[in-house]
Amino acid sequence: MPLWSPSADPAAKIARATGGAVRLLHASDTPALHALLSQDPVGSVSASAAVRQRGGAAPSKSRTGALVVGIDGPDGRGPRRGGLGAACWLGSNIIPISADPESAGLFGQAAAALKRRVSSIYGRAEAALPLFEATGWANQREVRPNQPLMSISGPPAVDPLPGVRPSRVEEFRAVEKACAAMFAEELGFSPYTQGISQYRERIRGLIRAGHSLIAVDPQTRQIIFKAEFGAVTDQVVQVQGVWVPPSRRGEGLAGPGMAAVVEYGLTLAPTVSLYVNDYNTPAVRAYERVGFTQVGAYATVLF
């Protein structure tokens, strides 16, 4: 995992590393940043949700908090020529925003100069992969270069699974167990290695927000399907953590479960999106049956 080195003047480090092409964004850049995010609501949903949660483009008050950096000009070059051309969320996750390969490379140089402690780089593949390459980091745990980005903006094509609903606070332990099982299966290590309290608070936050959905077997009282909305904006909700316990796979729960998730998601925003590993053929086919179509490709680098 790349190491974070607090800097009294991150703006200066960014400018030196990129020859002045990349600058630190401030509160006054918030309208331009929102305009840039709105150009790609599906591809930028995670960054958009993070920016809105923080209240804008202003740097975090914490010395180790997330920063938003940008490149001026519609072609991604030049001092404020034509407004904000590309941006990047630099936190524990690095997310390029409306970046082409050239601007993504500059963002990678900026990230490397800050020596951030990073969990992942992800976003549209045409930006995330050049960004990672430009960092020069060689300690990645895994690179997933082609993850279909999919969306749906209308009713699902299959009947929803009965009983899918928001989880309740009193169900936290069962939800936590299901989430941890899914995380370990997907990433190959326990989520608790990155901090037990932080992970549990993340799950509690999803439950409190109504963004954790489950279906429970009425006989066994076990969770048989779950999913979360990992990012929610006025335009898009992004689904994450879709999981059916191994003992219940092959029963046709995933497609109907996702149909129910889509129905719920469309009450929050006009589009529901997700991204999926290209090698997970059963999941891709299930999403296609529900009515999701591919609208691009993500890439994820895990540290």
PDB file of C-alpha atoms in Angstrom:
ATOM      1  CA  MET A   1       0.000   0.000   0.000  1.00  0.00           C
ATOM      2  CA  PRO A   2       1.575   3.347  -0.993  1.00  0.00           C
ATOM      3  CA  LEU A   3       2.607   5.368   2.019  1.00  0.00           C
ATOM      4  CA  TRP A   4       0.991   8.670   2.960  1.00  0.00           C
ATOM      5  CA  SER A   5       3.482  11.413   3.829  1.00  0.00           C
ATOM      6  CA  PRO A   6       1.678  14.471   5.265  1.00  0.00           C
ATOM      7  CA  SER A   7       2.671  17.682   3.552  1.00  0.00           C
ATOM      8  CA  ALA A   8       2.279  21.223   4.841  1.00  0.00           C
ATOM      9  CA  ASP A   9       1.829  22.361   1.260  1.00  0.00           C
ATOM     10  CA  PRO A  10       0.356  19.649  -0.964  1.00  0.00           C
ATOM     11  CA  ALA A  11      -0.448  22.243  -3.630  1.00  0.00           C
ATOM     12  CA  ALA A  12       3.247  22.979  -4.074  1.00  0.00           C
ATOM     13  CA  LYS A  13       4.133  19.293  -4.322  1.00  0.00           C
ATOM     14  CA  ILE A  14       1.421  18.769  -6.935  1.00  0.00           C
ATOM     15  CA  ALA A  15       2.565  21.750  -8.975  1.00  0.00           C
ATOM     16  CA  ARG A  16       6.223  20.684  -8.909  1.00  0.00           C
ATOM     17  CA  ALA A  17       5.454  17.104  -9.865  1.00  0.00           C
ATOM     18  CA  THR A  18       3.273  18.072 -12.833  1.00  0.00           C
ATOM     19  CA  GLY A  19       4.960  21.201 -14.078  1.00  0.00           C
ATOM     20  CA  GLY A  20       2.018  23.281 -12.932  1.00  0.00           C
ATOM     21  CA  ALA A  21      -0.480  21.344 -15.061  1.00  0.00           C
ATOM     22  CA  VAL A  22      -2.388  19.987 -12.035  1.00  0.00           C
ATOM     23  CA  ARG A  23      -3.663  22.195  -9.243  1.00  0.00           C
ATOM     24  CA  LEU A  24      -5.410  21.681  -5.942  1.00  0.00           C
ATOM     25  CA  LEU A  25      -9.103  22.573  -6.152  1.00  0.00           C
ATOM     26  CA  HIS A  26     -10.760  24.859  -3.615  1.00  0.00           C
ATOM     27  CA  ALA A  27     -14.281  25.816  -2.559  1.00  0.00           C
ATOM     28  CA  SER A  28     -14.586  28.282  -5.439  1.00  0.00           C
ATOM     29  CA  ASP A  29     -14.101  25.393  -7.877  1.00  0.00           C
ATOM     30  CA  THR A  30     -17.155  23.508  -6.580  1.00  0.00           C
ATOM     31  CA  PRO A  31     -19.616  24.652  -9.315  1.00  0.00           C
ATOM     32  CA  ALA A  32     -17.122  23.726 -12.051  1.00  0.00           C
ATOM     33  CA  LEU A  33     -16.442  20.378 -10.405  1.00  0.00           C
ATOM     34  CA  HIS A  34     -20.159  19.567 -10.192  1.00  0.00           C
ATOM     35  CA  ALA A  35     -20.528  20.507 -13.869  1.00  0.00           C
ATOM     36  CA  LEU A  36     -17.679  18.151 -14.775  1.00  0.00           C
ATOM     37  CA  LEU A  37     -19.157  15.316 -12.717  1.00  0.00           C
ATOM     38  CA  SER A  38     -22.537  15.770 -14.404  1.00  0.00           C
ATOM     39  CA  GLN A  39     -20.955  15.090 -17.809  1.00  0.00           C
ATOM     40  CA  ASP A  40     -20.502  11.432 -16.860  1.00  0.00           C
ATOM     41  CA  PRO A  41     -23.038  10.648 -14.125  1.00  0.00           C
ATOM     42  CA  VAL A  42     -22.642   6.859 -14.379  1.00  0.00           C
ATOM     43  CA  GLY A  43     -18.864   6.755 -14.662  1.00  0.00           C
ATOM     44  CA  SER A  44     -18.322   9.394 -11.964  1.00  0.00           C
ATOM     45  CA  VAL A  45     -21.002   8.395  -9.457  1.00  0.00           C
ATOM     46  CA  SER A  46     -18.577   7.381  -6.690  1.00  0.00           C
ATOM     47  CA  ALA A  47     -16.602  10.606  -6.923  1.00  0.00           C
ATOM     48  CA  SER A  48     -19.791  12.646  -7.195  1.00  0.00           C
ATOM     49  CA  ALA A  49     -21.226  11.073  -4.044  1.00  0.00           C
ATOM     50  CA  ALA A  50     -17.962  11.666  -2.173  1.00  0.00           C
ATOM     51  CA  VAL A  51     -17.782  15.312  -3.258  1.00  0.00           C
ATOM     52  CA  ARG A  52     -21.397  15.943  -2.296  1.00  0.00           C
ATOM     53  CA  GLN A  53     -20.950  14.243   1.066  1.00  0.00           C
ATOM     54  CA  ARG A  54     -18.000  16.504   1.836  1.00  0.00           C
ATOM     55  CA  GLY A  55     -19.820  19.584   0.601  1.00  0.00           C
ATOM     56  CA  GLY A  56     -17.684  20.527  -2.387  1.00  0.00           C
ATOM     57  CA  ALA A  57     -14.159  20.766  -3.751  1.00  0.00           C
ATOM     58  CA  ALA A  58     -12.517  22.394  -0.716  1.00  0.00           C
ATOM     59  CA  PRO A  59      -9.579  20.423   0.725  1.00  0.00           C
ATOM     60  CA  SER A  60     -10.286  18.334   3.801  1.00  0.00           C
ATOM     61  CA  LYS A  61      -9.389  20.008   7.080  1.00  0.00           C
ATOM     62  CA  SER A  62      -7.499  16.852   8.041  1.00  0.00           C
ATOM     63  CA  ARG A  63      -3.864  16.768   6.933  1.00  0.00           C
ATOM     64  CA  THR A  64      -4.390  13.215   5.714  1.00  0.00           C
ATOM     65  CA  GLY A  65      -7.871  13.775   4.278  1.00  0.00           C
ATOM     66  CA  ALA A  66      -8.947  13.513   0.672  1.00  0.00           C
ATOM     67  CA  LEU A  67      -8.025  16.183  -1.854  1.00  0.00           C
ATOM     68  CA  VAL A  68      -9.551  17.010  -5.217  1.00  0.00           C
ATOM     69  CA  VAL A  69      -7.168  18.108  -7.940  1.00  0.00           C
ATOM     70  CA  GLY A  70      -7.894  19.340 -11.428  1.00  0.00           C
ATOM     71  CA  ILE A  71      -6.553  20.321 -14.813  1.00  0.00           C
ATOM     72  CA  ASP A  72      -7.914  23.447 -16.505  1.00  0.00           C
ATOM     73  CA  GLY A  73      -9.042  23.652 -20.089  1.00  0.00           C
ATOM     74  CA  PRO A  74     -11.464  21.525 -22.128  1.00  0.00           C
ATOM     75  CA  ASP A  75      -8.543  19.591 -23.602  1.00  0.00           C
ATOM     76  CA  GLY A  76      -7.053  18.927 -20.177  1.00  0.00           C
ATOM     77  CA  ARG A  77      -4.170  21.383 -20.564  1.00  0.00           C
ATOM     78  CA  GLY A  78      -3.442  25.042 -19.936  1.00  0.00           C
ATOM     79  CA  PRO A  79      -3.966  27.530 -17.124  1.00  0.00           C
ATOM     80  CA  ARG A  80      -7.710  27.810 -16.621  1.00  0.00           C
ATOM     81  CA  ARG A  81      -8.350  27.834 -20.370  1.00  0.00           C
ATOM     82  CA  GLY A  82     -12.045  27.104 -20.865  1.00  0.00           C
ATOM     83  CA  GLY A  83     -12.749  25.960 -17.312  1.00  0.00           C
ATOM     84  CA  LEU A  84     -12.118  22.651 -15.591  1.00  0.00           C
ATOM     85  CA  GLY A  85     -11.181  19.919 -18.066  1.00  0.00           C
ATOM     86  CA  ALA A  86     -10.525  16.947 -15.780  1.00  0.00           C
ATOM     87  CA  ALA A  87     -10.331  16.208 -12.064  1.00  0.00           C
ATOM     88  CA  CYS A  88      -9.320  13.477  -9.644  1.00  0.00           C
ATOM     89  CA  TRP A  89     -10.369  12.473  -6.134  1.00  0.00           C
ATOM     90  CA  LEU A  90      -7.238  11.695  -4.118  1.00  0.00           C
ATOM     91  CA  GLY A  91      -8.089   9.872  -0.918  1.00  0.00           C
ATOM     92  CA  SER A  92      -7.724   6.329   0.322  1.00  0.00           C
ATOM     93  CA  ASN A  93      -9.282   5.589  -3.056  1.00  0.00           C
ATOM     94  CA  ILE A  94      -8.109   7.453  -6.157  1.00  0.00           C
ATOM     95  CA  ILE A  95     -10.832   8.153  -8.728  1.00  0.00           C
ATOM     96  CA  PRO A  96     -10.139  10.011 -12.006  1.00  0.00           C
ATOM     97  CA  ILE A  97     -13.015  12.201 -13.239  1.00  0.00           C
ATOM     98  CA  SER A  98     -13.568  12.824 -16.970  1.00  0.00           C
ATOM     99  CA  ALA A  99      -9.875  12.194 -17.577  1.00  0.00           C
ATOM    100  CA  ASP A 100      -8.237  11.098 -20.817  1.00  0.00           C
ATOM    101  CA  PRO A 101      -5.014   9.032 -20.713  1.00  0.00           C
ATOM    102  CA  GLU A 102      -2.792  12.143 -20.776  1.00  0.00           C
ATOM    103  CA  SER A 103      -4.539  13.954 -17.931  1.00  0.00           C
ATOM    104  CA  ALA A 104      -4.808  10.685 -16.004  1.00  0.00           C
ATOM    105  CA  GLY A 105      -1.041  10.314 -16.248  1.00  0.00           C
ATOM    106  CA  LEU A 106      -0.608  13.770 -14.728  1.00  0.00           C
ATOM    107  CA  PHE A 107      -2.934  12.815 -11.886  1.00  0.00           C
ATOM    108  CA  GLY A 108      -0.804   9.738 -11.307  1.00  0.00           C
ATOM    109  CA  GLN A 109       2.276  11.931 -11.009  1.00  0.00           C
ATOM    110  CA  ALA A 110       0.443  14.147  -8.510  1.00  0.00           C
ATOM    111  CA  ALA A 111      -0.605  11.145  -6.426  1.00  0.00           C
ATOM    112  CA  ALA A 112       2.927   9.769  -6.401  1.00  0.00           C
ATOM    113  CA  ALA A 113       4.318  13.122  -5.247  1.00  0.00           C
ATOM    114  CA  LEU A 114       1.953  13.156  -2.269  1.00  0.00           C
ATOM    115  CA  LYS A 115       2.946   9.600  -1.261  1.00  0.00           C
ATOM    116  CA  ARG A 116      -0.591   8.782  -0.197  1.00  0.00           C
ATOM    117  CA  ARG A 117      -1.649   5.656   1.627  1.00  0.00           C
ATOM    118  CA  VAL A 118      -3.976   4.176  -0.966  1.00  0.00           C
ATOM    119  CA  SER A 119      -6.358   1.215  -0.928  1.00  0.00           C
ATOM    120  CA  SER A 120      -7.335   1.329  -4.595  1.00  0.00           C
ATOM    121  CA  ILE A 121      -7.388   3.199  -7.863  1.00  0.00           C
ATOM    122  CA  TYR A 122     -10.572   2.764  -9.842  1.00  0.00           C
ATOM    123  CA  GLY A 123     -12.749   4.349 -12.487  1.00  0.00           C
ATOM    124  CA  ARG A 124     -13.159   4.242 -16.228  1.00  0.00           C
ATOM    125  CA  ALA A 125     -10.425   1.953 -17.549  1.00  0.00           C
ATOM    126  CA  GLU A 126      -9.097   4.458 -20.087  1.00  0.00           C
ATOM    127  CA  ALA A 127      -8.144   6.739 -17.187  1.00  0.00           C
ATOM    128  CA  ALA A 128      -7.549   4.433 -14.198  1.00  0.00           C
ATOM    129  CA  LEU A 129      -4.897   2.298 -15.881  1.00  0.00           C
ATOM    130  CA  PRO A 130      -2.714   5.174 -17.210  1.00  0.00           C
ATOM    131  CA  LEU A 131      -3.044   6.877 -13.830  1.00  0.00           C
ATOM    132  CA  PHE A 132      -1.724   3.796 -12.070  1.00  0.00           C
ATOM    133  CA  GLU A 133       1.117   3.396 -14.554  1.00  0.00           C
ATOM    134  CA  ALA A 134       2.191   7.014 -14.032  1.00  0.00           C
ATOM    135  CA  THR A 135       2.479   6.574 -10.249  1.00  0.00           C
ATOM    136  CA  GLY A 136       5.361   4.157 -10.666  1.00  0.00           C
ATOM    137  CA  TRP A 137       3.986   2.110  -7.783  1.00  0.00           C
ATOM    138  CA  ALA A 138       4.886  -1.570  -7.971  1.00  0.00           C
ATOM    139  CA  ASN A 139       3.285  -2.949  -4.820  1.00  0.00           C
ATOM    140  CA  GLN A 140      -0.190  -3.566  -6.187  1.00  0.00           C
ATOM    141  CA  ARG A 141      -1.938  -6.682  -4.969  1.00  0.00           C
ATOM    142  CA  GLU A 142      -4.126  -7.114  -8.031  1.00  0.00           C
ATOM    143  CA  VAL A 143      -5.076  -5.310 -11.237  1.00  0.00           C
ATOM    144  CA  ARG A 144      -8.522  -5.868 -12.700  1.00  0.00           C
ATOM    145  CA  PRO A 145      -8.232  -4.176 -16.105  1.00  0.00           C
ATOM    146  CA  ASN A 146     -11.651  -4.858 -17.594  1.00  0.00           C
ATOM    147  CA  GLN A 147     -14.783  -4.606 -15.458  1.00  0.00           C
ATOM    148  CA  PRO A 148     -17.959  -4.043 -17.505  1.00  0.00           C
ATOM    149  CA  LEU A 149     -19.750  -0.883 -16.377  1.00  0.00           C
ATOM    150  CA  MET A 150     -23.485  -1.514 -16.687  1.00  0.00           C
ATOM    151  CA  SER A 151     -26.651   0.496 -16.142  1.00  0.00           C
ATOM    152  CA  ILE A 152     -30.427   0.318 -16.352  1.00  0.00           C
ATOM    153  CA  SER A 153     -32.931   3.176 -16.457  1.00  0.00           C
ATOM    154  CA  GLY A 154     -36.238   1.350 -16.684  1.00  0.00           C
ATOM    155  CA  PRO A 155     -38.199  -1.499 -15.113  1.00  0.00           C
ATOM    156  CA  PRO A 156     -36.310  -4.793 -14.741  1.00  0.00           C
ATOM    157  CA  ALA A 157     -36.949  -7.512 -17.300  1.00  0.00           C
ATOM    158  CA  VAL A 158     -37.530 -10.244 -14.688  1.00  0.00           C
ATOM    159  CA  ASP A 159     -39.858 -10.445 -11.718  1.00  0.00           C
ATOM    160  CA  PRO A 160     -38.336  -9.216  -8.453  1.00  0.00           C
ATOM    161  CA  LEU A 161     -37.513 -11.566  -5.608  1.00  0.00           C
ATOM    162  CA  PRO A 162     -40.230 -11.270  -2.941  1.00  0.00           C
ATOM    163  CA  GLY A 163     -39.086  -9.987   0.419  1.00  0.00           C
ATOM    164  CA  VAL A 164     -36.099  -7.877  -0.626  1.00  0.00           C
ATOM    165  CA  ARG A 165     -36.114  -4.872   1.704  1.00  0.00           C
ATOM    166  CA  PRO A 166     -33.858  -2.443   3.537  1.00  0.00           C
ATOM    167  CA  SER A 167     -32.093  -4.123   6.437  1.00  0.00           C
ATOM    168  CA  ARG A 168     -32.813  -2.992   9.987  1.00  0.00           C
ATOM    169  CA  VAL A 169     -30.474  -1.745  12.683  1.00  0.00           C
ATOM    170  CA  GLU A 170     -31.241  -4.766  14.854  1.00  0.00           C
ATOM    171  CA  GLU A 171     -30.071  -7.006  11.991  1.00  0.00           C
ATOM    172  CA  PHE A 172     -26.596  -5.478  11.988  1.00  0.00           C
ATOM    173  CA  ARG A 173     -24.746  -8.609  13.089  1.00  0.00           C
ATOM    174  CA  ALA A 174     -26.302 -10.769  10.375  1.00  0.00           C
ATOM    175  CA  VAL A 175     -25.683  -8.102   7.743  1.00  0.00           C
ATOM    176  CA  GLU A 176     -22.086  -7.649   8.914  1.00  0.00           C
ATOM    177  CA  LYS A 177     -21.478 -11.394   8.672  1.00  0.00           C
ATOM    178  CA  ALA A 178     -22.853 -11.512   5.119  1.00  0.00           C
ATOM    179  CA  CYS A 179     -20.880  -8.434   4.057  1.00  0.00           C
ATOM    180  CA  ALA A 180     -17.635  -9.795   5.506  1.00  0.00           C
ATOM    181  CA  ALA A 181     -18.166 -13.152   3.785  1.00  0.00           C
ATOM    182  CA  MET A 182     -18.756 -11.433   0.453  1.00  0.00           C
ATOM    183  CA  PHE A 183     -15.709  -9.167   0.935  1.00  0.00           C
ATOM    184  CA  ALA A 184     -13.384 -12.061   1.757  1.00  0.00           C
ATOM    185  CA  GLU A 185     -14.651 -14.105  -1.170  1.00  0.00           C
ATOM    186  CA  GLU A 186     -14.291 -11.194  -3.593  1.00  0.00           C
ATOM    187  CA  LEU A 187     -10.938  -9.798  -2.466  1.00  0.00           C
ATOM    188  CA  GLY A 188      -9.236 -12.761  -0.842  1.00  0.00           C
ATOM    189  CA  PHE A 189      -8.661 -11.254   2.603  1.00  0.00           C
ATOM    190  CA  SER A 190     -10.692 -10.199   5.621  1.00  0.00           C
ATOM    191  CA  PRO A 191     -12.176  -6.692   5.652  1.00  0.00           C
ATOM    192  CA  TYR A 192     -11.160  -6.413   9.297  1.00  0.00           C
ATOM    193  CA  THR A 193      -7.474  -6.195   8.365  1.00  0.00           C
ATOM    194  CA  GLN A 194      -8.148  -2.567   7.370  1.00  0.00           C
ATOM    195  CA  GLY A 195      -9.808  -1.692  10.680  1.00  0.00           C
ATOM    196  CA  ILE A 196     -12.696  -3.362  12.468  1.00  0.00           C
ATOM    197  CA  SER A 197     -14.400  -0.214  13.741  1.00  0.00           C
ATOM    198  CA  GLN A 198     -14.200   1.559  10.379  1.00  0.00           C
ATOM    199  CA  TYR A 199     -15.645  -1.414   8.539  1.00  0.00           C
ATOM    200  CA  ARG A 200     -18.487  -1.849  11.000  1.00  0.00           C
ATOM    201  CA  GLU A 201     -19.311   1.865  10.929  1.00  0.00           C
ATOM    202  CA  ARG A 202     -19.472   1.723   7.137  1.00  0.00           C
ATOM    203  CA  ILE A 203     -22.062  -1.069   7.357  1.00  0.00           C
ATOM    204  CA  ARG A 204     -24.029   0.745  10.052  1.00  0.00           C
ATOM    205  CA  GLY A 205     -24.053   3.850   7.867  1.00  0.00           C
ATOM    206  CA  LEU A 206     -25.482   1.909   4.934  1.00  0.00           C
ATOM    207  CA  ILE A 207     -28.194   0.438   7.150  1.00  0.00           C
ATOM    208  CA  ARG A 208     -29.100   3.820   8.646  1.00  0.00           C
ATOM    209  CA  ALA A 209     -29.301   5.369   5.173  1.00  0.00           C
ATOM    210  CA  GLY A 210     -31.566   2.608   3.846  1.00  0.00           C
ATOM    211  CA  HIS A 211     -28.877   1.574   1.367  1.00  0.00           C
ATOM    212  CA  SER A 212     -28.439  -2.016   2.610  1.00  0.00           C
ATOM    213  CA  LEU A 213     -30.941  -4.429   1.039  1.00  0.00           C
ATOM    214  CA  ILE A 214     -31.495  -8.039   2.075  1.00  0.00           C
ATOM    215  CA  ALA A 215     -33.844 -10.969   1.622  1.00  0.00           C
ATOM    216  CA  VAL A 216     -34.295 -13.368   4.538  1.00  0.00           C
ATOM    217  CA  ASP A 217     -35.426 -16.986   4.372  1.00  0.00           C
ATOM    218  CA  PRO A 218     -38.628 -17.153   6.473  1.00  0.00           C
ATOM    219  CA  GLN A 219     -37.792 -20.651   7.757  1.00  0.00           C
ATOM    220  CA  THR A 220     -34.094 -20.387   8.569  1.00  0.00           C
ATOM    221  CA  ARG A 221     -34.035 -16.587   9.172  1.00  0.00           C
ATOM    222  CA  GLN A 222     -30.773 -16.511   7.239  1.00  0.00           C
ATOM    223  CA  ILE A 223     -29.903 -13.841   4.675  1.00  0.00           C
ATOM    224  CA  ILE A 224     -30.225 -15.423   1.236  1.00  0.00           C
ATOM    225  CA  PHE A 225     -29.505 -12.327  -0.858  1.00  0.00           C
ATOM    226  CA  LYS A 226     -27.912  -8.967  -0.188  1.00  0.00           C
ATOM    227  CA  ALA A 227     -26.742  -5.848  -2.007  1.00  0.00           C
ATOM    228  CA  GLU A 228     -25.870  -2.281  -1.122  1.00  0.00           C
ATOM    229  CA  PHE A 229     -25.993   1.102  -2.776  1.00  0.00           C
ATOM    230  CA  GLY A 230     -22.372   2.131  -2.457  1.00  0.00           C
ATOM    231  CA  ALA A 231     -22.872   5.552  -4.040  1.00  0.00           C
ATOM    232  CA  VAL A 232     -26.075   7.551  -4.373  1.00  0.00           C
ATOM    233  CA  THR A 233     -26.615  10.809  -6.261  1.00  0.00           C
ATOM    234  CA  ASP A 234     -29.646  12.535  -7.720  1.00  0.00           C
ATOM    235  CA  GLN A 235     -28.816  10.997 -11.102  1.00  0.00           C
ATOM    236  CA  VAL A 236     -27.428   7.527 -10.381  1.00  0.00           C
ATOM    237  CA  VAL A 237     -27.224   4.892  -7.685  1.00  0.00           C
ATOM    238  CA  GLN A 238     -24.372   2.401  -7.889  1.00  0.00           C
ATOM    239  CA  VAL A 239     -24.941  -1.137  -6.616  1.00  0.00           C
ATOM    240  CA  GLN A 240     -22.177  -3.005  -4.823  1.00  0.00           C
ATOM    241  CA  GLY A 241     -21.783  -6.103  -2.674  1.00  0.00           C
ATOM    242  CA  VAL A 242     -24.244  -8.347  -4.515  1.00  0.00           C
ATOM    243  CA  TRP A 243     -24.075 -11.721  -2.766  1.00  0.00           C
ATOM    244  CA  VAL A 244     -25.912 -15.010  -2.415  1.00  0.00           C
ATOM    245  CA  PRO A 245     -24.536 -17.470   0.194  1.00  0.00           C
ATOM    246  CA  PRO A 246     -22.764 -20.451  -1.400  1.00  0.00           C
ATOM    247  CA  SER A 247     -25.329 -22.873   0.015  1.00  0.00           C
ATOM    248  CA  ARG A 248     -28.121 -21.117  -1.903  1.00  0.00           C
ATOM    249  CA  ARG A 249     -26.420 -20.591  -5.244  1.00  0.00           C
ATOM    250  CA  GLY A 250     -27.928 -22.238  -8.284  1.00  0.00           C
ATOM    251  CA  GLU A 251     -31.471 -21.518  -7.064  1.00  0.00           C
ATOM    252  CA  GLY A 252     -32.020 -18.529  -9.338  1.00  0.00           C
ATOM    253  CA  LEU A 253     -31.925 -15.918  -6.570  1.00  0.00           C
ATOM    254  CA  ALA A 254     -29.437 -13.445  -8.083  1.00  0.00           C
ATOM    255  CA  GLY A 255     -31.494 -12.245 -11.047  1.00  0.00           C
ATOM    256  CA  PRO A 256     -34.768 -11.702  -9.179  1.00  0.00           C
ATOM    257  CA  GLY A 257     -32.834 -10.247  -6.246  1.00  0.00           C
ATOM    258  CA  MET A 258     -31.207  -7.712  -8.550  1.00  0.00           C
ATOM    259  CA  ALA A 259     -34.579  -6.932 -10.118  1.00  0.00           C
ATOM    260  CA  ALA A 260     -35.834  -5.980  -6.663  1.00  0.00           C
ATOM    261  CA  VAL A 261     -32.706  -3.868  -6.100  1.00  0.00           C
ATOM    262  CA  VAL A 262     -33.339  -2.077  -9.406  1.00  0.00           C
ATOM    263  CA  GLU A 263     -36.938  -1.327  -8.480  1.00  0.00           C
ATOM    264  CA  TYR A 264     -35.835   0.145  -5.166  1.00  0.00           C
ATOM    265  CA  GLY A 265     -32.930   2.013  -6.710  1.00  0.00           C
ATOM    266  CA  LEU A 266     -35.157   3.678  -9.284  1.00  0.00           C
ATOM    267  CA  THR A 267     -37.083   5.313  -6.441  1.00  0.00           C
ATOM    268  CA  LEU A 268     -33.850   7.114  -5.509  1.00  0.00           C
ATOM    269  CA  ALA A 269     -32.488   8.069  -8.947  1.00  0.00           C
ATOM    270  CA  PRO A 270     -33.397   7.583 -12.626  1.00  0.00           C
ATOM    271  CA  THR A 271     -30.481   5.216 -13.306  1.00  0.00           C
ATOM    272  CA  VAL A 272     -29.070   2.202 -11.476  1.00  0.00           C
ATOM    273  CA  SER A 273     -25.495   1.182 -12.287  1.00  0.00           C
ATOM    274  CA  LEU A 274     -22.823  -1.316 -11.269  1.00  0.00           C
ATOM    275  CA  TYR A 275     -19.508  -2.693 -12.424  1.00  0.00           C
ATOM    276  CA  VAL A 276     -18.547  -6.343 -12.398  1.00  0.00           C
ATOM    277  CA  ASN A 277     -15.452  -8.455 -12.980  1.00  0.00           C
ATOM    278  CA  ASP A 278     -15.387  -9.627 -16.590  1.00  0.00           C
ATOM    279  CA  TYR A 279     -14.456 -13.156 -15.508  1.00  0.00           C
ATOM    280  CA  ASN A 280     -17.605 -13.458 -13.373  1.00  0.00           C
ATOM    281  CA  THR A 281     -19.689 -14.760 -16.248  1.00  0.00           C
ATOM    282  CA  PRO A 282     -22.682 -15.917 -14.148  1.00  0.00           C
ATOM    283  CA  ALA A 283     -23.027 -12.435 -12.630  1.00  0.00           C
ATOM    284  CA  VAL A 284     -22.719 -10.675 -15.988  1.00  0.00           C
ATOM    285  CA  ARG A 285     -25.400 -12.923 -17.475  1.00  0.00           C
ATOM    286  CA  ALA A 286     -27.694 -12.411 -14.485  1.00  0.00           C
ATOM    287  CA  TYR A 287     -27.396  -8.630 -14.806  1.00  0.00           C
ATOM    288  CA  GLU A 288     -28.079  -8.828 -18.533  1.00  0.00           C
ATOM    289  CA  ARG A 289     -31.220 -10.877 -17.898  1.00  0.00           C
ATOM    290  CA  VAL A 290     -32.425  -8.202 -15.508  1.00  0.00           C
ATOM    291  CA  GLY A 291     -31.961  -5.580 -18.235  1.00  0.00           C
ATOM    292  CA  PHE A 292     -28.567  -4.030 -17.513  1.00  0.00           C
ATOM    293  CA  THR A 293     -26.561  -3.020 -20.593  1.00  0.00           C
ATOM    294  CA  GLN A 294     -22.854  -2.277 -20.780  1.00  0.00           C
ATOM    295  CA  VAL A 295     -22.003   1.425 -21.069  1.00  0.00           C
ATOM    296  CA  GLY A 296     -18.233   1.240 -20.713  1.00  0.00           C
ATOM    297  CA  ALA A 297     -15.502  -0.461 -18.711  1.00  0.00           C
ATOM    298  CA  TYR A 298     -13.972   0.199 -15.321  1.00  0.00           C
ATOM    299  CA  ALA A 299     -10.562  -0.885 -14.078  1.00  0.00           C
ATOM    300  CA  THR A 300      -9.519  -1.388 -10.467  1.00  0.00           C
ATOM    301  CA  VAL A 301      -6.042  -1.572  -8.958  1.00  0.00           C
ATOM    302  CA  LEU A 302      -5.990  -3.008  -5.438  1.00  0.00           C
ATOM    303  CA  PHE A 303      -3.174  -2.396  -2.948  1.00  0.00           C
TER     304      PHE A 303
END
